[in-house]
Short mmCIF file of C-alpha atoms and ligand atoms in Angstrom, two decimals:
data_model
loop_
_atom_site.label_atom_id
_atom_site.label_comp_id
_atom_site.label_asym_id
_atom_site.label_seq_id
_atom_site.Cartn_x
_atom_site.Cartn_y
_atom_site.Cartn_z
CA MET L 1 13.72 -14.16 -17.63
CA LYS L 2 10.34 -12.83 -18.73
CA ARG L 3 9.69 -9.14 -19.21
CA LEU L 4 6.72 -7.42 -17.61
CA VAL L 5 4.82 -6.76 -20.82
CA SER L 6 4.93 -10.36 -22.02
CA VAL L 7 3.67 -11.53 -18.61
CA LEU L 8 0.81 -9.03 -18.71
CA LYS L 9 -0.09 -10.05 -22.26
CA ALA L 10 -0.06 -13.74 -21.26
CA ASP L 11 -2.36 -12.80 -18.34
CA GLY L 12 -4.81 -11.31 -20.88
CA VAL L 13 -4.44 -7.73 -19.62
CA ASP L 14 -5.98 -5.11 -21.92
CA HIS L 15 -3.50 -3.20 -24.09
CA SER L 16 -4.69 0.17 -22.76
CA LEU L 17 -4.18 -0.96 -19.16
CA ILE L 18 -0.67 -2.19 -20.00
CA THR L 19 0.08 1.30 -21.36
CA ILE L 20 -1.06 2.92 -18.11
CA ILE L 21 1.04 0.52 -16.02
CA ARG L 22 4.07 1.25 -18.21
CA THR L 23 3.57 4.98 -17.76
CA ILE L 24 3.58 4.61 -13.97
CA LEU L 25 6.73 2.52 -14.30
CA ALA L 26 8.42 5.15 -16.48
CA ALA L 27 8.02 7.55 -13.55
CA SER L 28 9.26 4.87 -11.13
CA LYS L 29 12.49 4.43 -13.09
CA GLU L 30 13.29 8.13 -12.90
CA LEU L 31 12.44 8.12 -9.19
CA SER L 32 14.55 5.04 -8.62
CA PHE L 33 17.47 6.78 -10.27
CA ARG L 34 17.04 9.97 -8.23
CA ILE L 35 16.61 8.04 -4.98
CA GLY L 36 19.69 5.96 -5.77
CA GLN L 37 21.68 9.20 -6.05
CA GLY L 38 20.89 9.89 -2.38
CA GLU L 39 22.23 13.18 -1.10
CA LEU L 40 23.79 13.82 -4.53
CA SER L 41 20.44 14.15 -6.24
CA GLY L 42 19.67 17.44 -4.49
CA VAL L 43 16.05 16.51 -3.77
CA LEU L 44 16.31 15.14 -0.25
CA GLY L 45 15.41 17.13 2.87
CA SER L 46 12.31 19.05 3.85
CA THR L 47 10.55 21.94 2.17
CA LEU L 48 8.94 24.51 4.40
CA ASP L 49 5.52 23.57 3.04
CA GLU L 50 3.14 21.17 4.67
CA ASN L 51 1.13 18.86 2.48
CA ILE L 52 -2.64 18.82 2.60
CA GLN L 53 -2.60 16.11 5.27
CA GLY L 54 -0.74 18.44 7.66
CA GLU L 55 2.38 16.25 7.61
CA GLN L 56 5.74 17.74 6.77
CA GLN L 57 6.32 17.31 3.06
CA LYS L 58 9.70 16.16 1.76
CA LYS L 59 11.05 17.52 -1.47
CA LEU L 60 11.09 14.03 -2.88
CA ASP L 61 7.33 13.72 -2.23
CA VAL L 62 6.79 16.77 -4.40
CA VAL L 63 9.05 15.46 -7.14
CA ALA L 64 7.40 12.02 -7.11
CA ASN L 65 3.89 13.44 -7.18
CA GLN L 66 4.67 15.84 -10.00
CA LEU L 67 6.39 13.22 -12.09
CA ILE L 68 3.68 10.57 -11.82
CA LYS L 69 0.91 13.12 -12.27
CA GLU L 70 2.46 14.76 -15.34
CA LEU L 71 3.14 11.48 -17.11
CA LEU L 72 -0.37 10.14 -16.41
CA MET L 73 -1.99 13.42 -17.50
CA ASP L 74 -0.59 12.78 -20.99
CA GLU L 75 -2.48 9.48 -21.24
CA ALA L 76 -5.77 9.62 -23.16
CA ASP L 77 -7.14 6.59 -21.32
CA VAL L 78 -6.86 8.26 -17.89
CA LYS L 79 -10.04 9.98 -16.73
CA SER L 80 -9.12 11.09 -13.19
CA LEU L 81 -6.27 10.97 -10.70
CA ALA L 82 -6.14 11.03 -6.92
CA SER L 83 -2.94 11.38 -4.94
CA GLU L 84 -1.97 11.63 -1.31
CA GLU L 85 -0.38 14.95 -2.23
CA GLU L 86 -3.46 16.43 -3.96
CA GLU L 87 -6.39 17.70 -1.94
CA PHE L 88 -8.91 17.17 -4.74
CA VAL L 89 -9.39 14.79 -7.64
CA VAL L 90 -7.34 15.81 -10.69
CA PRO L 91 -9.46 15.63 -13.86
CA VAL L 92 -7.59 14.36 -16.95
CA ASN L 93 -9.72 13.29 -19.93
CA GLY L 94 -13.53 13.04 -19.79
CA GLN L 95 -13.42 10.08 -22.22
CA GLY L 96 -10.75 8.16 -20.28
CA LYS L 97 -11.29 4.49 -19.35
CA TYR L 98 -9.43 4.40 -16.02
CA VAL L 99 -9.12 6.29 -12.76
CA ILE L 100 -5.87 5.97 -10.83
CA ALA L 101 -4.98 6.72 -7.21
CA PHE L 102 -1.46 6.75 -5.83
CA ASP L 103 0.72 7.45 -2.86
CA PRO L 104 3.75 8.89 -4.67
CA LEU L 105 6.19 8.26 -1.84
CA ASP L 106 5.13 6.01 1.01
CA GLY L 107 7.35 6.06 4.10
CA SER L 108 8.87 9.38 3.07
CA SER L 109 10.34 9.95 6.54
CA ASN L 110 12.81 7.21 5.55
CA THR L 111 14.31 9.27 2.70
CA ASP L 112 16.88 11.06 4.83
CA ILE L 113 18.15 7.83 6.42
CA ASN L 114 18.50 5.85 3.18
CA GLY L 115 15.68 3.55 4.30
CA GLN L 116 12.96 1.80 2.35
CA ILE L 117 10.40 3.95 0.52
CA GLY L 118 7.94 3.20 -2.24
CA THR L 119 5.20 4.25 -4.62
CA ILE L 120 1.77 2.59 -4.19
CA PHE L 121 -0.96 2.70 -6.85
CA THR L 122 -4.40 1.37 -7.69
CA ILE L 123 -6.48 1.42 -10.88
CA PHE L 124 -10.28 1.27 -11.26
CA PRO L 125 -12.43 1.36 -14.40
CA ALA L 126 -13.79 4.92 -14.80
CA ILE L 127 -17.50 5.58 -14.23
CA SER L 128 -18.68 6.90 -17.61
CA ASP L 129 -21.64 8.97 -16.38
CA LEU L 130 -19.65 10.86 -13.74
CA ALA L 131 -17.46 13.86 -14.60
CA ALA L 132 -13.68 13.53 -14.45
CA ASN L 133 -13.48 15.98 -11.54
CA ASP L 134 -16.16 14.16 -9.51
CA TRP L 135 -14.57 12.59 -6.46
CA ARG L 136 -17.17 9.78 -6.60
CA GLN L 137 -15.06 8.28 -9.38
CA PHE L 138 -13.15 6.93 -6.37
CA SER L 139 -16.07 6.14 -4.09
CA ARG L 140 -15.59 2.46 -4.83
CA LYS L 141 -15.28 -0.85 -3.09
CA GLY L 142 -11.78 -2.32 -2.94
CA SER L 143 -13.07 -5.36 -4.81
CA GLU L 144 -13.61 -3.13 -7.89
CA GLN L 145 -9.85 -2.59 -8.36
CA ILE L 146 -8.57 -4.04 -11.64
CA CYS L 147 -4.90 -3.50 -10.86
CA ALA L 148 -2.86 -2.74 -7.75
CA GLY L 149 0.84 -2.51 -7.16
CA TYR L 150 3.79 -0.85 -5.54
CA ILE L 151 7.36 -0.05 -6.43
CA LEU L 152 9.78 -0.55 -3.57
CA TYR L 153 12.96 1.52 -3.77
CA GLY L 154 15.16 -0.71 -1.64
CA SER L 155 18.57 -2.26 -2.17
CA ALA L 156 17.01 -3.31 -5.48
CA THR L 157 14.03 -1.57 -7.07
CA MET L 158 11.12 -3.97 -7.27
CA LEU L 159 7.63 -3.84 -8.70
CA VAL L 160 4.95 -6.00 -7.06
CA LEU L 161 1.80 -6.13 -9.15
CA THR L 162 -1.56 -7.83 -9.46
CA THR L 163 -4.17 -7.61 -12.20
CA GLY L 164 -6.27 -10.29 -10.52
CA ASN L 165 -4.21 -13.31 -11.59
CA GLY L 166 -2.11 -13.68 -8.46
CA THR L 167 0.63 -11.39 -7.17
CA ARG L 168 3.92 -11.26 -9.04
CA GLY L 169 7.25 -9.59 -8.29
CA TYR L 170 9.56 -7.97 -10.84
CA THR L 171 13.05 -6.55 -10.36
CA LEU L 172 14.33 -3.49 -12.21
CA ASP L 173 17.27 -4.55 -14.35
CA LEU L 174 19.52 -1.51 -14.46
CA THR L 175 21.45 -2.84 -17.44
CA HIS L 176 18.51 -2.30 -19.81
CA GLY L 177 15.99 -0.39 -17.68
CA GLY L 178 13.22 -3.02 -17.75
CA TYR L 179 11.34 -4.89 -15.05
CA LEU L 180 11.98 -8.66 -15.18
CA LEU L 181 9.80 -11.34 -13.61
CA THR L 182 11.77 -12.62 -10.60
CA HIS L 183 8.88 -13.76 -8.33
CA PRO L 184 6.23 -15.37 -10.57
CA GLU L 185 3.83 -16.35 -7.79
CA LEU L 186 4.13 -14.70 -4.39
CA THR L 187 2.34 -16.79 -1.77
CA ILE L 188 2.03 -15.77 1.88
CA PRO L 189 2.35 -18.70 4.29
CA ALA L 190 -0.83 -19.03 6.39
CA GLN L 191 1.01 -19.06 9.72
CA THR L 192 3.80 -16.88 11.04
CA ASN L 193 5.75 -15.87 14.11
CA GLU L 194 6.70 -12.41 12.89
CA PHE L 195 4.58 -9.36 13.72
CA SER L 196 4.86 -5.75 12.71
CA ILE L 197 3.38 -2.92 14.77
CA ASN L 198 4.55 0.41 16.16
CA MET L 199 4.90 -0.60 19.84
CA ALA L 200 5.25 3.07 20.83
CA ASN L 201 1.49 3.36 20.41
CA GLN L 202 0.81 0.72 23.07
CA PRO L 203 -0.60 3.23 25.64
CA TYR L 204 -3.32 4.13 23.12
CA TRP L 205 -4.30 0.64 21.95
CA LEU L 206 -7.87 -0.63 22.12
CA GLU L 207 -8.68 -3.91 23.86
CA GLN L 208 -8.48 -6.13 20.76
CA THR L 209 -4.92 -5.03 19.95
CA LYS L 210 -3.85 -5.32 23.60
CA LEU L 211 -5.17 -8.86 23.80
CA TYR L 212 -3.59 -9.90 20.53
CA ILE L 213 -0.15 -8.61 21.56
CA ASP L 214 -0.51 -10.10 25.07
CA ASN L 215 -1.21 -13.43 23.42
CA VAL L 216 1.80 -13.01 21.13
CA HIS L 217 4.00 -12.39 24.17
CA ALA L 218 2.53 -15.39 25.98
CA SER L 219 2.87 -17.68 22.99
CA GLU L 220 5.43 -20.49 22.76
CA ASN L 221 6.05 -19.58 19.12
CA SER L 222 8.85 -17.13 20.06
CA TYR L 223 7.66 -14.28 17.89
CA SER L 224 9.94 -11.63 16.56
CA MET L 225 9.06 -8.06 15.61
CA ARG L 226 9.89 -5.89 12.59
CA TRP L 227 8.86 -2.27 11.88
CA ASN L 228 10.02 -0.37 8.80
CA ALA L 229 7.97 2.82 9.32
CA ALA L 230 7.10 2.38 5.64
CA MET L 231 4.10 0.20 4.93
CA VAL L 232 5.55 -0.71 1.56
CA GLY L 233 8.61 -2.31 3.20
CA ASP L 234 6.57 -4.19 5.80
CA VAL L 235 4.10 -5.52 3.24
CA HIS L 236 6.94 -6.53 0.96
CA ARG L 237 8.55 -8.63 3.69
CA ILE L 238 5.18 -10.25 4.43
CA LEU L 239 4.62 -11.11 0.75
CA LEU L 240 8.04 -12.75 0.63
CA ARG L 241 8.09 -14.69 3.91
CA GLY L 242 4.82 -14.16 5.79
CA GLY L 243 3.97 -12.16 8.89
CA ILE L 244 1.29 -9.84 10.14
CA PHE L 245 1.21 -6.04 9.77
CA LEU L 246 -0.93 -4.00 12.14
CA TYR L 247 -1.81 -0.33 12.08
CA PRO L 248 -4.94 -0.63 14.21
CA GLN L 249 -7.39 1.95 15.42
CA ASP L 250 -6.23 3.54 18.67
CA LYS L 251 -7.21 6.28 21.10
CA ARG L 252 -5.06 9.08 19.69
CA ALA L 253 -7.22 12.09 18.86
CA GLN L 254 -5.55 12.76 15.51
CA TYR L 255 -6.22 9.25 14.17
CA PRO L 256 -9.73 8.24 15.27
CA GLN L 257 -10.02 5.91 12.25
CA GLY L 258 -6.46 4.57 12.14
CA LYS L 259 -3.60 6.27 10.31
CA LEU L 260 -3.42 4.66 6.90
CA ARG L 261 -5.35 5.82 3.87
CA LEU L 262 -8.01 3.55 2.44
CA LEU L 263 -7.79 4.52 -1.23
CA TYR L 264 -4.08 4.46 -2.04
CA GLU L 265 -2.63 2.42 0.85
CA ALA L 266 -5.14 -0.08 2.28
CA PHE L 267 -7.03 -0.96 -0.94
CA PRO L 268 -4.00 -1.78 -3.13
CA MET L 269 -2.10 -3.57 -0.35
CA ALA L 270 -5.22 -5.59 0.54
CA MET L 271 -5.62 -6.70 -3.10
CA LEU L 272 -1.94 -7.68 -3.37
CA VAL L 273 -2.10 -9.60 -0.08
CA GLU L 274 -5.35 -11.41 -0.89
CA GLN L 275 -4.10 -12.32 -4.37
CA ALA L 276 -1.12 -13.91 -2.59
CA GLY L 277 -3.35 -15.99 -0.31
CA GLY L 278 -3.31 -13.67 2.72
CA LYS L 279 -6.03 -11.65 4.41
CA ALA L 280 -6.60 -7.94 5.03
CA ILE L 281 -9.14 -6.60 7.53
CA ASP L 282 -9.92 -3.37 9.37
CA GLY L 283 -10.06 -5.32 12.63
CA ASN L 284 -13.29 -7.15 11.84
CA LYS L 285 -14.32 -6.60 8.24
CA THR L 286 -12.54 -7.38 4.98
CA ILE L 287 -10.89 -4.24 3.59
CA LEU L 288 -11.76 -5.07 -0.01
CA GLU L 289 -15.47 -5.01 0.91
CA GLN L 290 -15.27 -1.44 2.26
CA ARG L 291 -16.44 1.50 0.16
CA LEU L 292 -14.54 4.79 0.15
CA SER L 293 -16.74 7.55 1.62
CA VAL L 294 -14.25 10.46 1.74
CA LEU L 295 -11.34 10.89 -0.68
CA HIS L 296 -8.54 10.82 1.91
CA GLN L 297 -10.35 8.46 4.31
CA ARG L 298 -8.26 6.59 6.89
CA ILE L 299 -8.83 3.02 8.03
CA PRO L 300 -7.30 0.58 10.53
CA VAL L 301 -5.27 -2.10 8.71
CA ILE L 302 -4.40 -5.64 9.81
CA LEU L 303 -3.03 -7.80 7.02
CA GLY L 304 -0.79 -10.74 6.21
CA SER L 305 -0.72 -14.46 6.97
CA ALA L 306 -4.32 -15.68 6.88
CA SER L 307 -4.41 -17.67 10.14
CA GLU L 308 -2.65 -14.91 12.07
CA VAL L 309 -5.13 -12.27 10.81
CA ASP L 310 -7.91 -14.59 12.01
CA VAL L 311 -6.22 -14.79 15.41
CA PHE L 312 -6.29 -10.97 15.61
CA LYS L 313 -9.93 -10.92 14.55
CA CYS L 314 -10.81 -13.41 17.31
CA SER L 315 -8.72 -11.65 19.98
CA LYS L 316 -11.49 -11.10 22.45
CA SER L 317 -9.95 -12.93 25.40
CA HIS L 318 -6.56 -14.20 26.49
CA ARG L 319 -7.63 -17.79 25.93
CA LYS L 320 -8.78 -17.34 22.37
CA TYR L 321 -5.30 -17.44 20.92
CA TYR L 322 -4.58 -20.93 22.20
CA THR L 323 -8.05 -22.20 21.29
CA PHE L 324 -7.47 -20.99 17.77
CA TYR L 325 -4.18 -22.74 17.16
CA ASN L 326 -4.87 -25.93 19.14
O1 F6P A 401 1.15 6.21 5.93
C1 F6P A 401 2.45 6.52 5.99
C2 F6P A 401 3.32 5.61 6.83
O2 F6P A 401 4.62 6.09 6.67
C3 F6P A 401 3.25 4.12 6.49
O3 F6P A 401 4.00 3.81 5.36
C4 F6P A 401 3.83 3.49 7.74
O4 F6P A 401 3.42 2.16 7.93
C5 F6P A 401 3.29 4.39 8.82
O5 F6P A 401 2.97 5.64 8.20
C6 F6P A 401 4.27 4.61 9.93
O6 F6P A 401 3.63 5.31 10.93
P1 F6P A 401 4.32 5.61 12.34
O7 F6P A 401 5.30 6.70 12.08
O8 F6P A 401 3.17 6.04 13.19
O9 F6P A 401 4.97 4.34 12.81
#
């Protein structure tokens, strides 16, 4: 089975970028070990602090953020960092070639129940004439990403990565501590009968979401529903067997622009999904064509099987669904 580095070399990935990816993965291996220890690791549970997003912060979030940040700050080729757990951009080295954004622990409310959690990251080329502490290093379009990936800490620890040559899956081999290529070419089937949405938000949905779900219920395809409460787990399932994931805009006052973050959730997941033949939109427009306008910007996210995402996009009437498929 091929090792990560030989796959990246064969894909023509720059040596300095390989080094950055390996540094992120060094942190992921320590996290995987700590998470695997569960209650024994002494890092689960809540601190009394709140993170800058106003959500309750878990100890493991702090550990994950610190670990990834400290390892990347030692890398000469890193210019700036952005993290869900940092209010501002973290400057690293003014001469660095790359800027990196990450969600250190996605789905952290799953930590206490031994559920799926993950680390999501994205890498852009640095902008040479902007300072390392200038947030505009990250004011980019999703299409400018040169690498995107996540590490899923599930029953196995898996890395799913793209550098623009398709989306590949690797599994952490605990016997030697390396990631081995187990899914050389992840491809999302165009059609699906599996959808993923938090149905508890139904009272707040906008018309497009209501119509789409009404059509799903009326369909003869006998849909089934899955919801992990961790985007990383839902996207992983979709990359492996298809489906549609929806965190749409709704009427709740605290999330006027959707809940998920554009920079370190929507952008990397959209690149991974599109590189696997799927689609990712904010309801109407392609996510990768959006430009970040505020560091911790939120965005509605609908992604997965291409035809199903088109069905959502066209959900303007109850008849549209049938017209689309027939
Ligand atoms: O953004 C964090 C996150 O945990 C995602 O991973 C997940 O998809 C979503 O929030 C779950 O939100 P909710 O608790 O509203 O279902």
